[in-house]
XYZ file of C-alpha atoms in Angstrom:
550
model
C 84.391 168.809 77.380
C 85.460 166.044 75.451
C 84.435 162.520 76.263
C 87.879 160.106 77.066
C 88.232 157.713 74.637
C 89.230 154.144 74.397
C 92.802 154.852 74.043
C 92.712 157.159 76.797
C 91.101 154.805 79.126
C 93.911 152.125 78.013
C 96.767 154.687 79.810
C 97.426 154.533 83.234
C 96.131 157.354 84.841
C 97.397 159.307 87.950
C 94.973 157.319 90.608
C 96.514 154.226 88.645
C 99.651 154.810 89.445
C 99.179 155.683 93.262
C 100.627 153.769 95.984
C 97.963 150.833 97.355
C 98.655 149.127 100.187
C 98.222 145.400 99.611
C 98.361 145.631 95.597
C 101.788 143.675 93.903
C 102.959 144.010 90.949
C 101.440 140.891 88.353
C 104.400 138.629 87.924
C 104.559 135.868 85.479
C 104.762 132.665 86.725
C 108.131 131.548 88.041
C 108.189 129.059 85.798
C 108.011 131.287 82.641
C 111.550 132.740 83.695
C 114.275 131.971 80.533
C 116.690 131.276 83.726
C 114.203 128.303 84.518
C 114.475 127.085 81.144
C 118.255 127.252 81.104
C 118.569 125.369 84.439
C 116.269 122.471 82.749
C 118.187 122.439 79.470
C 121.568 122.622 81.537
C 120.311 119.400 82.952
C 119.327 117.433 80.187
C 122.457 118.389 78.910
C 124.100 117.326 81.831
C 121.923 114.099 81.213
C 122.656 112.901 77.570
C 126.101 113.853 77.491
C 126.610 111.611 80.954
C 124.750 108.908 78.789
C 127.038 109.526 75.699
C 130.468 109.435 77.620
C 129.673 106.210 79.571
C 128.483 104.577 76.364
C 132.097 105.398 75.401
C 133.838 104.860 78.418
C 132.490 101.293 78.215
C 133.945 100.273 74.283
C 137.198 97.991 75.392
C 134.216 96.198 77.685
C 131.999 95.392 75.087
C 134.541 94.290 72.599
C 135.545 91.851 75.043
C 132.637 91.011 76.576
C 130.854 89.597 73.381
C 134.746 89.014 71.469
C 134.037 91.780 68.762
C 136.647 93.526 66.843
C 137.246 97.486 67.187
C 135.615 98.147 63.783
C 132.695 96.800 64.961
C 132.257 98.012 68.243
C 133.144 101.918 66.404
C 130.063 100.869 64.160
C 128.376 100.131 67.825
C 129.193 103.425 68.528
C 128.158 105.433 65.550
C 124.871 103.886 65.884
C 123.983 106.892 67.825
C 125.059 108.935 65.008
C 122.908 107.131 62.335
C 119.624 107.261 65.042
C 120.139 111.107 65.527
C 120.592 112.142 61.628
C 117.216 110.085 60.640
C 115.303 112.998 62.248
C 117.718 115.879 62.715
C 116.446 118.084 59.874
C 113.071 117.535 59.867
C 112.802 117.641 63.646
C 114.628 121.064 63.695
C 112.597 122.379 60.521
C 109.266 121.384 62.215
C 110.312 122.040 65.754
C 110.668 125.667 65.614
C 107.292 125.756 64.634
C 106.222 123.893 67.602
C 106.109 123.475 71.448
C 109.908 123.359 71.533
C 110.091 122.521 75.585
C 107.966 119.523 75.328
C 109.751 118.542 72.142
C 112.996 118.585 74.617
C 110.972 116.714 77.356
C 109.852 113.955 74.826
C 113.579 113.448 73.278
C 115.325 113.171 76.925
C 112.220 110.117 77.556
C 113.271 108.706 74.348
C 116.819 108.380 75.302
C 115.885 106.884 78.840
C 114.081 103.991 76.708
C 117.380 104.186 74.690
C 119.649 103.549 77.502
C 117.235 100.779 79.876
C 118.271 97.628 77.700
C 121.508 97.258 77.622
C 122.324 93.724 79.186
C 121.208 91.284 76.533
C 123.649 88.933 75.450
C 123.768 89.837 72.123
C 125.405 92.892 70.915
C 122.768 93.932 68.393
C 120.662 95.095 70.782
C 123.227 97.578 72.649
C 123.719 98.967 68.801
C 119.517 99.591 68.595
C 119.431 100.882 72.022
C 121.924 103.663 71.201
C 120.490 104.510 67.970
C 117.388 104.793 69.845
C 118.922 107.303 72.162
C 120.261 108.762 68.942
C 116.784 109.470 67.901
C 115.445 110.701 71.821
C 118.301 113.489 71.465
C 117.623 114.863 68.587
C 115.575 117.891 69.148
C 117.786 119.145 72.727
C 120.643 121.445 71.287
C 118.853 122.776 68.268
C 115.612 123.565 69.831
C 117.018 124.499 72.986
C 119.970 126.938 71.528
C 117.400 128.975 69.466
C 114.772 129.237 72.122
C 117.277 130.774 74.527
C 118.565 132.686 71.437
C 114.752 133.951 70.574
C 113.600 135.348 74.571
C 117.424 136.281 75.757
C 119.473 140.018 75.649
C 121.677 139.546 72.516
C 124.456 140.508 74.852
C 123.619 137.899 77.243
C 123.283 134.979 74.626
C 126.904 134.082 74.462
C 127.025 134.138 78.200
C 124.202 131.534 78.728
C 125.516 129.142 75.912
C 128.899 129.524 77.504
C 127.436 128.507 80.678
C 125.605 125.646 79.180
C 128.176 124.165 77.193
C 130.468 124.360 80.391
C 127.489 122.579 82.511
C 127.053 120.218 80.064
C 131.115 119.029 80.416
C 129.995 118.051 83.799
C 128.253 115.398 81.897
C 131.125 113.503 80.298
C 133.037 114.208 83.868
C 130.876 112.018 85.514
C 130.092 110.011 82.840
C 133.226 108.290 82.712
C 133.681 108.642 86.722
C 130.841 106.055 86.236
C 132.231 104.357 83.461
C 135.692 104.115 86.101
C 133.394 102.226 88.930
C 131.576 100.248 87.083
C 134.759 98.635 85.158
C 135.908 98.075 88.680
C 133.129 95.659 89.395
C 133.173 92.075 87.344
C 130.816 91.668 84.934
C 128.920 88.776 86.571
C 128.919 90.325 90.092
C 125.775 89.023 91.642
C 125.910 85.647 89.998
C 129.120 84.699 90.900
C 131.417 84.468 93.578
C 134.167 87.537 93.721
C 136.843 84.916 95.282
C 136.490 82.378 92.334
C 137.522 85.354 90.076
C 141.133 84.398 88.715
C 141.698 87.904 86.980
C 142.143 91.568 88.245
C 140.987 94.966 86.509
C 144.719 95.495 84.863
C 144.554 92.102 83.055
C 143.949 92.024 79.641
C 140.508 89.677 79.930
C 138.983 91.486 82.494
C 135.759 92.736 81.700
C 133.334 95.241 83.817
C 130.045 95.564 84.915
C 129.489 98.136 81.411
C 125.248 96.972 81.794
C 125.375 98.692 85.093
C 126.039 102.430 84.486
C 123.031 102.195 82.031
C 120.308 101.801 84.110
C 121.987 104.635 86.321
C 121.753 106.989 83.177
C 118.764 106.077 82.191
C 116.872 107.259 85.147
C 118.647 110.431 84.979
C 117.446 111.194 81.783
C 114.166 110.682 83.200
C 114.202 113.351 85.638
C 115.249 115.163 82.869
C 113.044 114.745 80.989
C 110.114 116.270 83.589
C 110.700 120.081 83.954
C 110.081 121.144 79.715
C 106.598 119.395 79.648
C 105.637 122.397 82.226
C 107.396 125.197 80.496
C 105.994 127.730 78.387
C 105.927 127.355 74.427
C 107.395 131.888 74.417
C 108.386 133.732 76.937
C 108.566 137.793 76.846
C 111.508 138.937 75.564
C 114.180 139.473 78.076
C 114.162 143.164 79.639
C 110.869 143.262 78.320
C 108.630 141.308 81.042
C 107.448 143.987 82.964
C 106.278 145.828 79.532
C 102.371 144.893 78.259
C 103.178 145.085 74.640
C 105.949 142.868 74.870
C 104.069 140.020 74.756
C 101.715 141.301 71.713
C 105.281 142.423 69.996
C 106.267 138.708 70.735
C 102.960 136.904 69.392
C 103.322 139.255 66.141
C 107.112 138.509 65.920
C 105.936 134.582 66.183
C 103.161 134.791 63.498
C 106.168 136.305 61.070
C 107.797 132.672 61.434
C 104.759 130.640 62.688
C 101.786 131.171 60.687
C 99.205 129.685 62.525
C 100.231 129.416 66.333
C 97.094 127.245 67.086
C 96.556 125.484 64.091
C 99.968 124.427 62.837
C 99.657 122.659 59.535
C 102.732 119.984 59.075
C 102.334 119.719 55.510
C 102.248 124.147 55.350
C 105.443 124.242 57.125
C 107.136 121.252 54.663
C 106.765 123.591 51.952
C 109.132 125.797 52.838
C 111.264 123.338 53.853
C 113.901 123.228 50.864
C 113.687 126.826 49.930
C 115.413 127.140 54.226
C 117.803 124.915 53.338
C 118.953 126.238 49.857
C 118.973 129.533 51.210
C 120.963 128.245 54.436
C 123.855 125.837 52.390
C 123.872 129.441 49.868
C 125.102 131.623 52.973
C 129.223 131.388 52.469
C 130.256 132.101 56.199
C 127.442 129.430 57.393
C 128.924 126.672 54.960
C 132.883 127.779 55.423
C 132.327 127.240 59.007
C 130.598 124.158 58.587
C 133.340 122.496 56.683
C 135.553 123.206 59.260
C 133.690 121.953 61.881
C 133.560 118.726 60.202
C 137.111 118.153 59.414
C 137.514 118.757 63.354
C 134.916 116.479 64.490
C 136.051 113.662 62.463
C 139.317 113.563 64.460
C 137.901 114.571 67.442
C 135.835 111.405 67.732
C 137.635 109.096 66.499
C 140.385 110.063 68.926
C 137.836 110.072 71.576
C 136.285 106.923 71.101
C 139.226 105.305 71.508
C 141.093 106.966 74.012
C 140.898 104.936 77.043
C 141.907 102.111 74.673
C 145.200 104.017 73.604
C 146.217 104.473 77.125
C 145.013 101.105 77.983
C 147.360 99.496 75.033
C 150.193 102.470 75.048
C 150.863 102.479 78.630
C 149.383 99.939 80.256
C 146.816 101.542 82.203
C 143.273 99.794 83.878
C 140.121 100.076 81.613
C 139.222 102.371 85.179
C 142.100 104.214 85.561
C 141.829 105.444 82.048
C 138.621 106.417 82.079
C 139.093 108.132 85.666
C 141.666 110.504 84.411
C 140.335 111.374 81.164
C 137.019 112.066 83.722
C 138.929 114.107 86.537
C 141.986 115.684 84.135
C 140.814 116.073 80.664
C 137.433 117.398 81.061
C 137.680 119.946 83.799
C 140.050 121.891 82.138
C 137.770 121.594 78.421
C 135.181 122.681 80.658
C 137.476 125.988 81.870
C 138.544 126.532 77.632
C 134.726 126.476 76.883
C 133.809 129.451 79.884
C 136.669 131.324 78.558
C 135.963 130.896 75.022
C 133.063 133.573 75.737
C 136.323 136.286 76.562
C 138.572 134.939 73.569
C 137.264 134.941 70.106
C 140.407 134.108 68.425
C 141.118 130.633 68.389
C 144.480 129.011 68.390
C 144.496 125.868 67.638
C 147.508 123.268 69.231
C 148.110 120.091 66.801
C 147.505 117.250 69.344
C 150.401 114.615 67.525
C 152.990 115.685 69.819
C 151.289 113.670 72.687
C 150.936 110.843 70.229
C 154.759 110.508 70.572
C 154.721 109.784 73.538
C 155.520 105.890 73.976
C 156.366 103.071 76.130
C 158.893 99.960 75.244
C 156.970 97.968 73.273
C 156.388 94.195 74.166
C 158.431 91.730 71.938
C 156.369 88.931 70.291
C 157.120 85.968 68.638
C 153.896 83.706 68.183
C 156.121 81.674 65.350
C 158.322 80.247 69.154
C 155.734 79.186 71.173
C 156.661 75.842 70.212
C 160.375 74.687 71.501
C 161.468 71.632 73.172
C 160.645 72.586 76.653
C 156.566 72.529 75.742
C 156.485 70.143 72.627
C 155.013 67.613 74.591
C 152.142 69.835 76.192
C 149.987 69.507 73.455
C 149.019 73.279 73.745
C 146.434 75.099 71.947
C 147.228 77.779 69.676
C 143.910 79.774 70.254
C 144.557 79.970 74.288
C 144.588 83.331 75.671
C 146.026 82.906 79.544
C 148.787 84.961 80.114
C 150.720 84.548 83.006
C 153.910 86.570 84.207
C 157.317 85.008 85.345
C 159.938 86.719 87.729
C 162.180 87.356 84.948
C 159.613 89.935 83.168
C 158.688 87.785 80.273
C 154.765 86.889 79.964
C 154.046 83.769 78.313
C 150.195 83.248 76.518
C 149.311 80.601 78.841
C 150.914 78.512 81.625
C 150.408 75.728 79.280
C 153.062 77.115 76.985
C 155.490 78.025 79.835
C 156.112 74.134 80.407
C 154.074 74.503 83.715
C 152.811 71.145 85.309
C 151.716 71.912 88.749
C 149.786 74.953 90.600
C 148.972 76.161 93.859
C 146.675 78.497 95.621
C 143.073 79.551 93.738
C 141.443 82.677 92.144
C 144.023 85.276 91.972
C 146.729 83.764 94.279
C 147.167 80.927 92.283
C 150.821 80.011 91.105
C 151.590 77.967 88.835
C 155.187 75.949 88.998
C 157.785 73.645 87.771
C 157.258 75.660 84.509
C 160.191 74.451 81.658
C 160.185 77.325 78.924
C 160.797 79.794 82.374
C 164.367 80.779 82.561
C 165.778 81.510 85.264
C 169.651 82.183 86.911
C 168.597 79.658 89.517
C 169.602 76.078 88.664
C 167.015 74.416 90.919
C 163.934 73.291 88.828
C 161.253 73.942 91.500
C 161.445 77.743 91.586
C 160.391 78.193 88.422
C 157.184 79.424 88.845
C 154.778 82.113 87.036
C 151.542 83.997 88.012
C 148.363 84.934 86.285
C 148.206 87.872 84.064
C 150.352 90.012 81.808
C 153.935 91.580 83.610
C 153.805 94.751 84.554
C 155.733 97.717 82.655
C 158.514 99.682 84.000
C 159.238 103.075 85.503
C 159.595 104.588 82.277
C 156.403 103.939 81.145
C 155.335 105.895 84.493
C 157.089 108.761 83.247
C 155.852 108.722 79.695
C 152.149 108.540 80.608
C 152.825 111.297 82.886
C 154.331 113.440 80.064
C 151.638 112.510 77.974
C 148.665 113.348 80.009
C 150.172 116.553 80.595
C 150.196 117.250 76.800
C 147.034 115.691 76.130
C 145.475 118.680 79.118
C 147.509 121.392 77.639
C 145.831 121.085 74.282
C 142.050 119.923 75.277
C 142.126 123.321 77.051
C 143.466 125.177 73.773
C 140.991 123.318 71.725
C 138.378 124.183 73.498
C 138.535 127.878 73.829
C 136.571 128.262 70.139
C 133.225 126.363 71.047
C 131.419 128.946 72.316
C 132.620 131.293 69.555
C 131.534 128.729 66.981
C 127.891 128.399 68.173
C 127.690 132.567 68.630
C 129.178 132.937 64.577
C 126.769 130.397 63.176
C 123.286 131.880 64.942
C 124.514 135.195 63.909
C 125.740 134.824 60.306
C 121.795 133.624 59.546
C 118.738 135.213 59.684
C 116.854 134.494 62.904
C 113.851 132.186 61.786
C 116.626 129.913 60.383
C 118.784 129.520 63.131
C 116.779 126.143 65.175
C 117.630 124.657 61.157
C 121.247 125.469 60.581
C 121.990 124.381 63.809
C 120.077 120.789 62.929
C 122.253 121.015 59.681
C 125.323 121.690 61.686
C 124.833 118.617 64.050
C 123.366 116.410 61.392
C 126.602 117.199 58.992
C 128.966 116.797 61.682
C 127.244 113.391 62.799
C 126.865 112.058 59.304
C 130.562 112.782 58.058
C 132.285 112.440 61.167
C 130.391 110.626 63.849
C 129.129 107.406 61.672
C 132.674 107.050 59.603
C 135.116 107.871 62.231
C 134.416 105.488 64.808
C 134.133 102.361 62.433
C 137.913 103.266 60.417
C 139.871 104.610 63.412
C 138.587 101.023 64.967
C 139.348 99.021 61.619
C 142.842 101.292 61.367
C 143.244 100.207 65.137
C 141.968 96.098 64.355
C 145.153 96.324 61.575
C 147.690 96.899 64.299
C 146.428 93.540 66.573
C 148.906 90.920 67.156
C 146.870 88.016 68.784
C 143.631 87.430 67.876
C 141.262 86.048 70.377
C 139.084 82.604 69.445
C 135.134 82.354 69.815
C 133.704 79.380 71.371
C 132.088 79.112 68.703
C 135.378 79.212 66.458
C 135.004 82.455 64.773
C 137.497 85.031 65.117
C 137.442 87.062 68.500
C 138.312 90.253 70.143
C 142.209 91.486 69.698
C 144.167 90.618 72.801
C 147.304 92.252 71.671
C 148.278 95.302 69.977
C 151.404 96.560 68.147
C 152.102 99.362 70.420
C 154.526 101.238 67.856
C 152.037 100.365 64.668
C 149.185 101.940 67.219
C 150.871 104.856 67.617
C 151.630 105.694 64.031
C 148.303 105.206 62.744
C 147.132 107.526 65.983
C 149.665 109.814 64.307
C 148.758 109.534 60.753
C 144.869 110.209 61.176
C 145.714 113.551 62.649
C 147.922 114.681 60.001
C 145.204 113.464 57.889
C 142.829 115.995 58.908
C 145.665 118.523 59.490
C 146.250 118.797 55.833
C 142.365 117.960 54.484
């Protein structure tokens, strides 16, 4: 009889595989489950794009809060951009190599740092606080796509990116829900008094509490930050946990792309740095796509940037309102064309300029007749910004110019009478009177937004029905130890050639349309307090086109 050797003694034998009261089944730890990591990458997800949205929901603040012009609150915005792309490649080169979770967990406490300091009074440091949340995200998507790409079913990928990307809409959502209260509260509340507040949200001055909403994102990102510094740096392969080799098939399958797990040498893994990215920018379906992608972002954000500010100007909408429905309308139903995109593959595409043609009346100005008889002897400044609105419908830039020389009432019921330039079919002097702020548009500019949000939900939804698609072609057109990389590439391309630029000439496209300029105390040339509504439009117009043809 033959003596049992060691491989026999490694297979389960009959009395191995008897029934024993009181012996379970070894489990991994809950916390190694690829669902757990999902649910923690959903959230900082969740968390940066909240962040990201509120920064934006917050741009017509800002501008007027420290009198900047649009090109250089876009360059504000595109800060992010320029913090993210100084690491992008390198971190997702050397992050695949390393503990990608707590690589995650250390970005999302980057960005919290990012977001803290926002209420200095000079607007330098809200453009080094978002490149410094630039910077903290860097590692999230690319890390945490190919992770759940490396340990899930390859059937099941595209469902939990699907998922993710529709979490992470849930983000923005709320994001500029935020961005809605917090322009709803004055920018001083706490320091001064609400009543001694002349202005209301719809005027064109009125400026928000935009430092709040930061601190509120901040600590979110925070909590999200927690859950990857406890996660595993592999997990089994999905199907394959209950399986003892797996986990040997997986350390051998790791060694192939990491060659020394515990002993990772930086300067080992920069050497084959160049020779991944040749052979990445060589693969023709990876860079087609990629060109694409860019010519679509471009648009996309400078459209987005702005938005609020378009239906602020176009239609006269509240900084809140705006960024209320764009939260509750728009977004939900991106969030729908994202889940969806999973079941549709084919992408068609809906040019967005029809709901660009949608327009109000536009306001008539004439700054060349401020001056006539019935204010000549005012002695009114040219650089005053104080509208006020007259029964008739007319606003006038300051109840200086309308001839007024008498007021009653304070704060926001204050009217101002006995105002010359204001006609009126009355003959009796003493009713002419106006009151603070810009008039209000008509019913037809009701009508118009309505037809325009409609449009603008219509194709958001179309639009968004190829993201998932997108992600699935690029992680599956390259070979697998390159995929954390060409997703880096893909975000650092699309950030460098559309994020940075677009912002900065959509605003400076935007600054060209402005019809009174606002004056710093300091003399210098201010924010734009009034906008060629028709110009604005067309150059809306013309940047889509733009990318429509290149």
């Amino acid at each position: 009889m033959s003596e049992p050797t060691a491989e026999d003694n490694r297979k389960p034998t009959s009395q191995q595989n008897l029934c024993i009261p009181g012996k379970e089944a070894q489990k991994d730890p809950c916390w190694s489950s690829l669902k757990i990591f999902i649910v923690a990458l959903s959230f900082a997800y969740f968390s940066k794009t909240l962040c990201g949205t509120y920064m934006k929901s917050t741009i017509t603040q800002i501008e007027r809060r420290f009198d900047l012009s649009s090109s250089v609150v876009g360059l504000i915005d595109g800060s992010f951009e320029m913090g993210n792309l100084l690491f992008l490649a390198v971190v997702s080169h050397f992050g695949a190599r390393l503990h990608r979770p707590r690589l995650i967990g250390m970005g999302c406490f980057i960005m919290a740092i990012g977001s803290a300091d926002p209420g200095s009074n000079m607007w330098i440091y809200v453009f080094l606080g978002n490149a410094l949340r630039g910077i903290g995200e860097t590692p999230v998507t690319p890390l945490g796509i190919s992770y759940i790409d490396d340990f899930a079913k390859a059937e099941n990928s595209a469902f939990y990116i699907s998922c993710l990307q529709t979490i992470m809409l849930l983000g923005p959502m709320f994001g500029f829900l935020l961005g809605s209260l917090c322009a709803k509260l004055y920018v001083d509340i706490g320091f001064v008094s609400v009543d001694s507040v002349t202005i209301t949200p719809q005027d064109a001055r009125w400026v928000g509490a935009w430092w709040l909403g930061f601190f509120v994102s901040s600590a979110i990102l925070v909590l999200a930050g927690v859950p990857f510094w406890f996660l595993p740096r592999s997990l089994p392969k999905q199907g394959e946990e209950g399986n003892e080799n797996s986990n040997v098939d997986q350390d051998k399958k790791e060694q192939s792309v990491l060659p020394n797990t515990h002993s990772v040498k930086l300067a080992d893994i920069a050497k084959g740095f160049l020779p991944s990215l040749k052979k990445l920018l060589c693969t023709p379906a990876y860079f087609l796509l990629l060109c694409g992608i860019v010519l679509k972002f471009n648009s996309f954000i400078g459209l987005l940037t702005f938005k609020a500010k378009y239906m602020e100007q176009q239609f006269g909408q509240s900084a809140s309102r705006a960024n209320f429905l764009i939260g509750v309308l728009i977004l939900p139903v991106v969030a729908v064309g994202i889940f969806l995109g999973e079941y549709c593959v084919s992408n068609w595409k809906q040019s967005p300029i029809s709901e660009f043609l949608l327009r109000t009346p536009e306001i008539s100005h004439d700054e060349g007749s401020l001056m006539s008889q019935c204010n000549q002897d005012c002695s009114c400044s040219t650089s005053e910004w104080d509208p006020v609105c007259s029964d008739s419908g007319i606003t006038y830039v300051s109840p200086c110019w309308a001839g007024c020389t008498a007021s009653t009432g304070q704060g926001k019921n204050t009217v101002f009478h006995n105002c010359s330039c204001v006609l009126t079919p009355s003959p009796v002097e003493g009713s002419r009177s106006v009151s603070p702020g810009q008039c209000h548009r008509g019913p037809g500019c009701t009508r118009s937004f309505t037809s325009y949000m409609a449009v603008s939900v219509l194709s958001s939804f179309i639009n968004s029905l190829g993201t998932t698609p997108g992600y699935m072609i690029i992680i599956r057109c390259i070979t697998p130890e390159l995929k954390s990389l060409a997703l880096g590439i893909q975000t650092l391309v699309m950030r460098t050639l559309g994020g940075i630029p677009a912002p900065v000439y959509f605003g400076a496209l935007t600054d060209s349309t402005c019809l009174k300029w606002g004056i710093r105390s300091c003399g210098g040339r201010g924010a734009c307090r009034m906008y060629d509504s028709n110009m604005y439009r067309c150059v809306c117009v013309l940047v889509i086109i733009h990318h429509c043809l290149y």
